[in-house]
Each structure stands twice: as structure tokens, then as C-alpha cells.
Short mmCIF file of C-alpha atoms in Angstrom, two decimals:
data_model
loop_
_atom_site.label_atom_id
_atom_site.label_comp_id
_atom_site.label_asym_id
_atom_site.label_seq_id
_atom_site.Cartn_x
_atom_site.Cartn_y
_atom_site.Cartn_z
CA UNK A 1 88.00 20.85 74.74
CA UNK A 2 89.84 20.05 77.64
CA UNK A 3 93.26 19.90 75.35
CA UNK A 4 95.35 22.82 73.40
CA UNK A 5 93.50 23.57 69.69
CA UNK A 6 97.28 22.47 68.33
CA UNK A 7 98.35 19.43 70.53
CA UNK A 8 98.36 16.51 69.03
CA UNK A 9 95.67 14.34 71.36
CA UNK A 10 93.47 16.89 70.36
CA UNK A 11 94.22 16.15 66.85
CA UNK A 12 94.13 12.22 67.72
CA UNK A 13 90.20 12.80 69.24
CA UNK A 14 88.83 14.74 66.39
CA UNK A 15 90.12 11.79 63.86
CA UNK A 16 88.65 9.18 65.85
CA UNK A 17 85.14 11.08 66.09
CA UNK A 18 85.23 11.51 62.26
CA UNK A 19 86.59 8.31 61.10
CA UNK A 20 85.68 5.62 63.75
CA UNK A 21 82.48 3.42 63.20
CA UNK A 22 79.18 4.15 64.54
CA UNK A 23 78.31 3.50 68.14
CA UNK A 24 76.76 0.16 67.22
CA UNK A 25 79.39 -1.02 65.42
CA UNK A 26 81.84 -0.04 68.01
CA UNK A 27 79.52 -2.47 70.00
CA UNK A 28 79.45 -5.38 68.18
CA UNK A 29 82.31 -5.11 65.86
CA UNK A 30 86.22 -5.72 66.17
CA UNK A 31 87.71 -3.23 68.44
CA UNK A 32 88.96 -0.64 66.19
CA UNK A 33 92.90 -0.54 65.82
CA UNK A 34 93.07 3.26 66.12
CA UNK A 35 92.07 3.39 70.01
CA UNK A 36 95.45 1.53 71.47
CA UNK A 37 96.91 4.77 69.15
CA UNK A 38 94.96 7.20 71.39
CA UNK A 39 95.72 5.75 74.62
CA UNK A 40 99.08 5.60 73.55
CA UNK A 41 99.45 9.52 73.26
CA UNK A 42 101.46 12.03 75.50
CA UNK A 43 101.66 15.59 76.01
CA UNK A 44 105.26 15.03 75.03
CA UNK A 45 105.13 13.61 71.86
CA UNK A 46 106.15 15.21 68.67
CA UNK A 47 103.30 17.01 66.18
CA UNK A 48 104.78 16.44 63.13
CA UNK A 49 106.17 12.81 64.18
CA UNK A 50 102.44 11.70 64.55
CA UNK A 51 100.91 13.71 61.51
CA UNK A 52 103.69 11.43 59.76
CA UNK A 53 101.87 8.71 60.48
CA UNK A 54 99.15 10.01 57.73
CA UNK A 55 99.22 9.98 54.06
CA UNK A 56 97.43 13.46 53.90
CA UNK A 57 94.72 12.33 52.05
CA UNK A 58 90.85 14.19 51.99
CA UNK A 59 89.53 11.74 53.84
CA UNK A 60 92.09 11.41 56.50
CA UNK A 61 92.00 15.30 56.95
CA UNK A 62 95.69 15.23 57.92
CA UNK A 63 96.88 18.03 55.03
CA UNK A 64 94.13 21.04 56.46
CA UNK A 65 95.20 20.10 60.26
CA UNK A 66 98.91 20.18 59.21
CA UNK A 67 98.91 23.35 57.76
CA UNK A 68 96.38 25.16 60.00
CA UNK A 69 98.76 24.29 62.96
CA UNK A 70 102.46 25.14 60.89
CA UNK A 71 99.88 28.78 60.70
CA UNK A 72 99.52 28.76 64.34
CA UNK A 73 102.98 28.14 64.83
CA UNK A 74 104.50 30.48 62.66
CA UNK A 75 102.22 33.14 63.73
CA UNK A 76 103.42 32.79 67.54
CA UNK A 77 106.85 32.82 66.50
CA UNK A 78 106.23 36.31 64.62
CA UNK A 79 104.51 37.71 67.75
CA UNK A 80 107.36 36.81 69.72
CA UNK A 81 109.59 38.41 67.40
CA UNK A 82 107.85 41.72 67.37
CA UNK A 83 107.57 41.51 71.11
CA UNK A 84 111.33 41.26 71.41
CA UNK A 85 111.71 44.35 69.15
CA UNK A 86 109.59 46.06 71.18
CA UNK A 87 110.69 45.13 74.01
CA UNK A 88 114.21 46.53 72.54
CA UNK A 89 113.25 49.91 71.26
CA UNK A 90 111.07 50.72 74.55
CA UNK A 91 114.16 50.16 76.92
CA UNK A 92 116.33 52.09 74.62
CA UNK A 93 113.74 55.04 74.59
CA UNK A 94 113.73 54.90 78.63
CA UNK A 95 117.40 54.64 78.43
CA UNK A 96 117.67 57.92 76.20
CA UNK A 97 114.94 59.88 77.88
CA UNK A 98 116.91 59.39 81.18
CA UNK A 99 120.15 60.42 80.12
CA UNK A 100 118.33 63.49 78.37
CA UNK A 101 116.71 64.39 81.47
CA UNK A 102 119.54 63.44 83.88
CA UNK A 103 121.46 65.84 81.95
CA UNK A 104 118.87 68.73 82.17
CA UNK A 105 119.23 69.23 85.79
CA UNK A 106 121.76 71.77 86.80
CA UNK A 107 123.04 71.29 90.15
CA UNK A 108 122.86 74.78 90.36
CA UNK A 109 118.69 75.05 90.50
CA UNK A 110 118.09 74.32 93.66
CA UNK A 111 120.37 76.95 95.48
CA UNK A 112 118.76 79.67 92.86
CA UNK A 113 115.44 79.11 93.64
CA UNK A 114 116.01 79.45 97.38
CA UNK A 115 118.53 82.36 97.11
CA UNK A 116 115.43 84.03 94.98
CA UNK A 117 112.64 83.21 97.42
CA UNK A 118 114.47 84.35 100.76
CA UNK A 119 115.53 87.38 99.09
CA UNK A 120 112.28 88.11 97.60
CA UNK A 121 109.49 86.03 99.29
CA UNK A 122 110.97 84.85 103.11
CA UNK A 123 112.15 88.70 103.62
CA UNK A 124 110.31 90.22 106.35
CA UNK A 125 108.43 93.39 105.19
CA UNK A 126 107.78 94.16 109.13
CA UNK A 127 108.09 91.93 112.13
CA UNK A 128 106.84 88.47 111.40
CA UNK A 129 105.66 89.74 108.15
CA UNK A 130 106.64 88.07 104.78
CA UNK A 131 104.83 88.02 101.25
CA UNK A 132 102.98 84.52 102.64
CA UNK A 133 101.74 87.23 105.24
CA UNK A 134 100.02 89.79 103.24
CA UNK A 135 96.27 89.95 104.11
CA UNK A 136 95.25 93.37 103.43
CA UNK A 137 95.71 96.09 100.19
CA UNK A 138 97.60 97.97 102.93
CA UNK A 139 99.84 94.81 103.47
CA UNK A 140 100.48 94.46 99.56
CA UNK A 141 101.78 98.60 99.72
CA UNK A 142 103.89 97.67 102.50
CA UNK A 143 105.49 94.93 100.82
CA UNK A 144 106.69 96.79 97.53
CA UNK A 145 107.73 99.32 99.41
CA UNK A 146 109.99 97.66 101.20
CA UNK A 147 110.62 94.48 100.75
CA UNK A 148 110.23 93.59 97.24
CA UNK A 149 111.56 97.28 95.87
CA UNK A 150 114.76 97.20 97.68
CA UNK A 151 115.87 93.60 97.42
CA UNK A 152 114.68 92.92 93.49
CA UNK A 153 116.33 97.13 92.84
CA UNK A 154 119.21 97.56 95.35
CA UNK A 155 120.94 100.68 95.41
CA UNK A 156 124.22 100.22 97.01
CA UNK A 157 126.53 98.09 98.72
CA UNK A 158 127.33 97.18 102.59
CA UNK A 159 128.84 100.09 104.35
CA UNK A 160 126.39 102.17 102.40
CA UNK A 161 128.87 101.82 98.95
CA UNK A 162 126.62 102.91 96.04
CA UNK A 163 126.09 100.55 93.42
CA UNK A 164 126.78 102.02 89.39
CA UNK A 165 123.32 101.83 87.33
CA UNK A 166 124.91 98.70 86.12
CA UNK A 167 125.31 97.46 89.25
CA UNK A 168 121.47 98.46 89.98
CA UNK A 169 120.38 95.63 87.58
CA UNK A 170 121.29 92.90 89.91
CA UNK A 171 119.27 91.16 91.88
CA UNK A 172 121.46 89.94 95.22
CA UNK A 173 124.27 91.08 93.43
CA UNK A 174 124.30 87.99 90.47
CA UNK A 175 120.88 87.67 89.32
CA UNK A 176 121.17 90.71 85.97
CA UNK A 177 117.60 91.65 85.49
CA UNK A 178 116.38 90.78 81.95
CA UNK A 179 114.06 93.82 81.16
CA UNK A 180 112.37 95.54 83.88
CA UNK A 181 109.61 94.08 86.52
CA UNK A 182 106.27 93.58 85.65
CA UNK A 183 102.85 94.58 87.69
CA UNK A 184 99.85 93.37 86.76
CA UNK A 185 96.61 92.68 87.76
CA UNK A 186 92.94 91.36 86.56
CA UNK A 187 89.55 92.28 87.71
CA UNK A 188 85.90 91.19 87.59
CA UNK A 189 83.00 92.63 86.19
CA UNK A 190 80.37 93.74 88.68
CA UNK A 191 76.91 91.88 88.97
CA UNK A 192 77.69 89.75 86.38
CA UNK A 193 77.26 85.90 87.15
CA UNK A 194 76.19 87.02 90.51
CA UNK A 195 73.07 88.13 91.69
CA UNK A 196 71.82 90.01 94.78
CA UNK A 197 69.04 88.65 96.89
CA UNK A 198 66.36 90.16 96.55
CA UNK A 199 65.83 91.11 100.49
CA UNK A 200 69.22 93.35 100.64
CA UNK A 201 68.60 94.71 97.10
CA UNK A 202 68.17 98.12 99.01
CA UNK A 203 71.36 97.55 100.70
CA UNK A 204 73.85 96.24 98.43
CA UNK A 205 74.39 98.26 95.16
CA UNK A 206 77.16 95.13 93.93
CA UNK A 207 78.45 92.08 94.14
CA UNK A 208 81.78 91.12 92.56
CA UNK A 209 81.98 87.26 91.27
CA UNK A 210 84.78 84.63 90.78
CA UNK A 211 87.32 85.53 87.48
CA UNK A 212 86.32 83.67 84.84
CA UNK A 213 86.85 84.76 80.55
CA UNK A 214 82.92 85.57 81.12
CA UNK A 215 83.49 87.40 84.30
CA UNK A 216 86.98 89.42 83.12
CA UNK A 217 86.98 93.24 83.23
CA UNK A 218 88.47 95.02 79.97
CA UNK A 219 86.94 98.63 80.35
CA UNK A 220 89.55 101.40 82.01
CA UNK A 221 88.88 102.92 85.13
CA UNK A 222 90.17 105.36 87.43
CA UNK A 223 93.20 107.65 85.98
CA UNK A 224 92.94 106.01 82.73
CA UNK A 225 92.84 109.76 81.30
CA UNK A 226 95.42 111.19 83.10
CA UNK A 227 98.64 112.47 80.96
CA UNK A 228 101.04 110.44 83.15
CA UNK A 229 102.75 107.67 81.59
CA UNK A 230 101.67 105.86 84.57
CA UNK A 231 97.94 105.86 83.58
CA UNK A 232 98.34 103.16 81.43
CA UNK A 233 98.00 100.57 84.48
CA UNK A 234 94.49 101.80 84.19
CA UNK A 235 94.03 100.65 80.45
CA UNK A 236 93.74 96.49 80.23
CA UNK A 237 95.69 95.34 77.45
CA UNK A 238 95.47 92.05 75.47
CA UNK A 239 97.59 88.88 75.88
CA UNK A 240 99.16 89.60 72.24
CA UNK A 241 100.86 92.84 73.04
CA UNK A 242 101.98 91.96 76.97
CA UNK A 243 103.47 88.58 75.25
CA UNK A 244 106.06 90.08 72.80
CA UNK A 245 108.42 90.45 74.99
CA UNK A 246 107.68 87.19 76.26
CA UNK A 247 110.79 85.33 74.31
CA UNK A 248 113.24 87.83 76.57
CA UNK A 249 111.71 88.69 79.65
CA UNK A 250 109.16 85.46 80.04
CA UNK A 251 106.11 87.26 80.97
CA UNK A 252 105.02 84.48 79.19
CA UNK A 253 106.11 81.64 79.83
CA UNK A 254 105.65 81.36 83.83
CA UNK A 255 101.87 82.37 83.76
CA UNK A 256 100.36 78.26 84.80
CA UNK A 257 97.54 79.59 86.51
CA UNK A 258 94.27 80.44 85.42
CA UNK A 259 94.42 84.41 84.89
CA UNK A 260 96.38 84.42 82.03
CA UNK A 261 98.97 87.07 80.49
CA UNK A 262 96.49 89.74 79.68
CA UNK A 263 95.57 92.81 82.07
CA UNK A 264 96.28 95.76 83.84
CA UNK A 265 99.72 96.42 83.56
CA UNK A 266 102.42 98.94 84.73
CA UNK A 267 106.18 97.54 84.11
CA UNK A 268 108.33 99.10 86.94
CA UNK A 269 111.49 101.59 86.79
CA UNK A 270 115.41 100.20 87.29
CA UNK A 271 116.07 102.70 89.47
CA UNK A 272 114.80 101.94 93.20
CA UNK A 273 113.45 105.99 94.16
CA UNK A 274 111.81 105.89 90.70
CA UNK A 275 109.89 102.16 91.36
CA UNK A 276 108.81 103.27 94.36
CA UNK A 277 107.16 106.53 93.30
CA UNK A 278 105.17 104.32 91.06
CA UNK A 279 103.80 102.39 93.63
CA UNK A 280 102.64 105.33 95.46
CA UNK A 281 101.00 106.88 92.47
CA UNK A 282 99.32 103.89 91.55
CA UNK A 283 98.27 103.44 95.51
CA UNK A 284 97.82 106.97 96.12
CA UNK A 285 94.81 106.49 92.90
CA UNK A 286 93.14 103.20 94.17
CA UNK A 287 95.19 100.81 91.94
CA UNK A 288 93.26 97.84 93.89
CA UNK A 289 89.78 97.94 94.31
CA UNK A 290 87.11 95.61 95.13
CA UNK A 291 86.88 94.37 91.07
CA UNK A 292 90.69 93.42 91.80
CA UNK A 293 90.86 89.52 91.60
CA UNK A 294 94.43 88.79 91.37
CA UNK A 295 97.91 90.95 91.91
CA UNK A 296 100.82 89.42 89.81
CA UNK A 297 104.54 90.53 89.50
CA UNK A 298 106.71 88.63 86.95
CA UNK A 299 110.43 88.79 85.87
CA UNK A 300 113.51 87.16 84.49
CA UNK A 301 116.95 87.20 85.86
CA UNK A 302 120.01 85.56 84.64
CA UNK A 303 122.86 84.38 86.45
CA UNK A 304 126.16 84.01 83.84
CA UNK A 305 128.14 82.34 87.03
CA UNK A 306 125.70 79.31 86.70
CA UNK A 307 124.21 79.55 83.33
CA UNK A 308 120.62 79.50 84.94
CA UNK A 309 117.99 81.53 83.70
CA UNK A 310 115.09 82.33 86.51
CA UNK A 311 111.60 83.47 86.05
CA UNK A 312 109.95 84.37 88.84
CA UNK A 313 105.78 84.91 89.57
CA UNK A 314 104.56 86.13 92.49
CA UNK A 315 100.50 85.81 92.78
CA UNK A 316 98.03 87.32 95.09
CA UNK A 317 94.77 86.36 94.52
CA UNK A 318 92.01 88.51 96.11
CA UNK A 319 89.12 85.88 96.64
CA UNK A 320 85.71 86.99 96.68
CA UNK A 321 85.51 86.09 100.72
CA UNK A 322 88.04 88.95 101.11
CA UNK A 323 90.51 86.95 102.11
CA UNK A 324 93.93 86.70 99.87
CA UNK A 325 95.92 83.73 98.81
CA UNK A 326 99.62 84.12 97.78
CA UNK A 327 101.58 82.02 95.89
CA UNK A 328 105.26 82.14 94.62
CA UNK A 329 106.97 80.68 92.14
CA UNK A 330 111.08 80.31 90.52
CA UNK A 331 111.54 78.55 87.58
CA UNK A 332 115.30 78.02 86.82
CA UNK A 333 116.18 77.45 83.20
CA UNK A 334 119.34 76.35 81.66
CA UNK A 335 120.76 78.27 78.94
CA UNK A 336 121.85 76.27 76.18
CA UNK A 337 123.22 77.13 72.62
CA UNK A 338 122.85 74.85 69.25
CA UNK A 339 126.64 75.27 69.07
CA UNK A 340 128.03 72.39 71.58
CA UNK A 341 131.58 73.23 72.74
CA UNK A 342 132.06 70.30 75.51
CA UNK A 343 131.98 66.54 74.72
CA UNK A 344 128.99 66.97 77.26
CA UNK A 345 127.13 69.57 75.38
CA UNK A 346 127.87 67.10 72.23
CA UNK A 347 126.01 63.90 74.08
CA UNK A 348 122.86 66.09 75.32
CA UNK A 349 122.65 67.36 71.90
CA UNK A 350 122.40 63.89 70.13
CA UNK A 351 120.34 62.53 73.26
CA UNK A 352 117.41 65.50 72.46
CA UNK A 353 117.23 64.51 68.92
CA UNK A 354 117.31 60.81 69.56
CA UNK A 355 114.64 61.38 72.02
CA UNK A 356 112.63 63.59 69.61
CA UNK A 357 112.91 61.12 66.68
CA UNK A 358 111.63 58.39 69.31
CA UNK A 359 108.52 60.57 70.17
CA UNK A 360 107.84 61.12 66.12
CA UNK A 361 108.41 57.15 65.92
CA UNK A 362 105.76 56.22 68.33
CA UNK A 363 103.71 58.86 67.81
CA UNK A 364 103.28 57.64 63.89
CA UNK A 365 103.11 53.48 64.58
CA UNK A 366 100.25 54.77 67.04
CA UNK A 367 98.19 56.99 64.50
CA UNK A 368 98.76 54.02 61.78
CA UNK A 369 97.25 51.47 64.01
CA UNK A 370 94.09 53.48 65.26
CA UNK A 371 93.20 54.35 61.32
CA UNK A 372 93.79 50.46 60.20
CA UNK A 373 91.68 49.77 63.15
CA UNK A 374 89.06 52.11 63.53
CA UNK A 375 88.65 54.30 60.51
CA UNK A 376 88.24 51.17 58.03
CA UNK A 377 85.63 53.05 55.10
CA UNK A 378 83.49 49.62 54.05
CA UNK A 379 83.05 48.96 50.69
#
């Protein structure tokens, strides 16, 4: 065992253990003639030269070795074959997914995102106050009011120049607003997946847990029944109607956290004086409460200079320590049409499909080798 299953002294040992005498003849007898052949072998010698050397025959064996090795053989050289092919196709997918993705990446997204977050995010609300700053429901007032309001809604020019309501729709004067701005929040059920100890039972009527599907509030509150239009950011409202605008306006399509689309909702006014009034309505009627678990304002803009969509979340969660944790986030997007018009539109175009038909490739040779192997029905 201490040769290859195919080389040829392995071949030359297993004849002379089947077809040499017995150990007493070996003993008494004429030295065979085969053993000067064994000694004589080399790793370098030929297979089929010395299988020459044999007629074939039953007894000799030679036919079943020969063929069982020309197997072996030809069975290595089809594994190297498919490993070349492989080999092939899986640096020409890597090749094609680069391009593809090279080719994705405006130059453009960087200096969006960071015109978007130190307009809307890095502004200062008050002195050494910025959305990353808000602590308090008092905070969150502040910053709509003026910060957020009159950067995402401006109203006029330097040199106090008003802007046209056309005008009004840009956000630092290139990003058009696609729809309006959305406000939106979820809440928690109270004493639900939380429980009181018993020894302050006398003390504390509530206690408001983490937001979980289990733990989400849907039942209105507060000015729910008021006649204003406004009252509706009282009513929660399901993920299937706040989402059909979701193909224009991505209300969508930027919600990665664990709240979801659904909510209480109030989509704000174009015009800056009008915005604002709805923020003091809804905090002038205790908007935020202590069921509040997270504050989230979404909206598109689109920027024709660059071709860059951008869909910005801002979230404030409210965590059941009282303290609040803000996050921000711009997603640039390129716009891109299934009518190419550039011999560079034309190459991304036929990389995306080539990459596509690659993923359907693999994605079939994998699901035909895990039901040959796996899901094999006996009979």
C-alpha cells in the first residue's frame, strides 16, 4: 500500500502475490524468474509498456487491471477538463460582475450624500446643536422648526430674493423634491411584554416595552377625531397603503431597520409657513408621547445635473431608558432608462444581462446537483 492504486510496481506486487509459488516452494525451489522483473521496476517506467509484456489472459489478470486503470485515467482527464471550464466561466463571471458594478458607481454619489447630510443633518438647530444632538421631545420641535423646515423647504434666495413655488421644491437649490416629506412614527403598547413589580404596583400605573410586531400600537389616540386634516397622524395606517407611493417617492425602499413602513403618519406641506404650522399642531396636541418608540422622516430628491436620485431617512429612536438614538441615512441612486443612447449605456446594458443570465446559470447547475444528490426517491 505504500505505492499509487495505478502505478505499475503496484501492479508488478499484486501479480507476484497471486501467481508466485507458495512460501515453501519459494524455499526450496528455483528462484522464480518473475522477481529480477520486480526489482527491475521504476517509478518512471511506462504502464502500458509493461502490461505489454502480458497476453491478457484470466489467469494472468492483465485485461481487468488494464482496463480498470485506462478508467482511472480517463476519468482524471474528464475532471480536469471540467475544472478548466470552470475555472473559465467563474473568472468570466468575476470579470462581468466587476465591470457591472464598476459602472454603477457615479462619481457623483459621494458629493450628494454629503451636500444632503450638512444641509440637513450637520446644520446646527442652536449652538452646538445638530440632529446627532437631539435628546429631548423639546429638542426634536426645535429641530423641524428650524433646521430641517427651512433647509429641506427654502423660501427665498440670498439677499432675501424670494424663490417661485417652483423654486420652493428644491432642496439646496438642485435637489427637486419628489412628492412631499414624510413624518412618521411607531409606538408600543402599554404593559404588554412588560410587567410591573409587584412592590411599586401602587406607584407605577405603566410600563412601556421594546417595539416588537407583538408589542406595536395600531389603536388611534389623541386628536384622532378632530375635523382637521391633520388628525390623521393620529390614525396608524398599514404598510400597504403608506407603500403605494413607494415606486415615486421611496417611502419604501429606504426603510432597513426594524420598524417597518407602517404607522403614524402626517406627510408635510411644500410651502415652508404651512410645514411648520403642522409641526406645531401636531406638538401643540402631544404628537410624542411616552408609547412613541421611533420618529422617522423620509423623502426623495432628484438631481437632473447628475442623474442621481437620493432617498433620505432620518431615525430617532426613543429607547425605553429615555434616552434617544439618531441615525441618518442618503441613498444615491442612478437613474437609468432601458433605452441606451451612449456606447456606455450600451456596454452596462449587455453587462446586467450577462450578469443576470450568469446568476440563473449557477443558480440552476446548483439546484440540479443538490436533487441528484440528496433527493434520490429509492426504489
Amino acid at each position: 500500500f505504500f505505492f499509487r492504486k495505478d502505478s505499475s510496481a503496484a501492479f508488478l506486487l499484486w501479480h507476484a502475490s497471486c501467481c508466485l509459488p507458495s512460501t515453501a516452494t519459494l524455499r526450496t525451489g528455483p528462484r522464480p524468474h518473475v522477481m529480477p522483473q520486480i526489482m527491475m521496476v521504476t517509478p518512471k517506467d511506462d504502464q502500458g509498456a509493461l502490461l505489454n509484456d502480458y497476453d491478457g489472459s484470466p489467469e494472468m489478470g492483465g485485461e481487468r487491471i488494464y482496463s480498470e486503470m485506462d478508467r482511472m485515467r480517463q476519468k482524471k482527464m474528464t475532471k480536469a477538463k471540467w475544472f478548466l471550464w470552470e475555472t473559465a466561466f467563474f473568472l468570466l463571471f468575476v470579470g462581468v460582475y466587476s465591470i457591472s458594478s464598476s459602472m454603477n458607481i457615479s462619481s457623483w454619489m459621494f458629493p450628494t450624500t454629503d451636500t444632503l447630510t450638512q444641509a440637513l443633518v450637520a446644520n446646527e438647530y442652536t449652538k452646538g446643536k445638530n440632529f446627532y444632538n437631539i435628546r429631548t421631545v423639546t429638542d426634536f420641535y426645535e429641530f423641524m422648526l428650524r433646521s430641517f423646515i427651512p433647509n429641506a423647504l427654502p423660501t427665498e434666495w440670498y439677499k432675501d430674493q424670494p424663490f417661485s413655488p417652483y423654486e420652493r421644491r428644491f432642496v439646496m437649490y438642485h435637489n427637486y423634491l419628489v412628492g412631499r416629506v414624510r413624518l412618521r412614527q411607531v409606538r408600543v403598547k402599554p404593559n404588554v411584554d412588560c410587567k410591573i413589580p409587584s412592590q411599586f404596583e401602587n406607584q407605577v400605573q405603566n410600563c412601556y416595552p421594546d417595539f416588537t410586531e407583538r408589542t406595536e400600537e395600531t389603536s388611534p389616540y389623541g386628536q384622532s377625531n378632530n375635523t382637521s386634516p391633520w388628525s390623521i397622524a393620529f390614525r396608524w395606517t398599514n404598510q400597504s397603503i403608506l407603500c403605494k407611493a413607494a415606486a415615486v417617492e421611496g417611502y419604501c425602499k429606504v426603510n432597513t431597520d426594524n420598524f417597518g413602513p407602517a404607522g403614524y403618519y402626517l406627510d408635510l406641506d411644500t410651502d415652508q409657513e404651512r410645514a411648520k404650522e403642522q409641526i406645531r399642531w401636531l406638538r401643540d396636541n402631544k404628537w410624542v408621547d411616552r408609547q412613541t418608540r421611533a420618529i422617522v422622516i423620509d423623502f426623495t430628491s432628484v438631481n437632473t445635473n447628475t442623474e442621481l436620485y437620493a432617498a433620505t431617512h432620518l431615525k430617532m429612536e426613543l429607547l425605553p431608558t429615555g434616552g434617544w438614538r439618531n441615525d441618518a441615512r442618503v441613498k444615491p441612486m442612478e437613474t437609468f432608462e432601458l433605452r441606451p443612447e451612449s456606447p456606455t449605456q450600451y456596454a452596462r446594458l449587455v453587462a446586467e444581462i450577462t450578469l443576470i443570465t450568469f446568476v440563473i446559470f449557477y443558480l440552476l447547475v446548483e439546484v440540479t446537483v443538490d436533487f441528484r444528490s440528496y433527493w434520490v426517491i429509492p426504489t
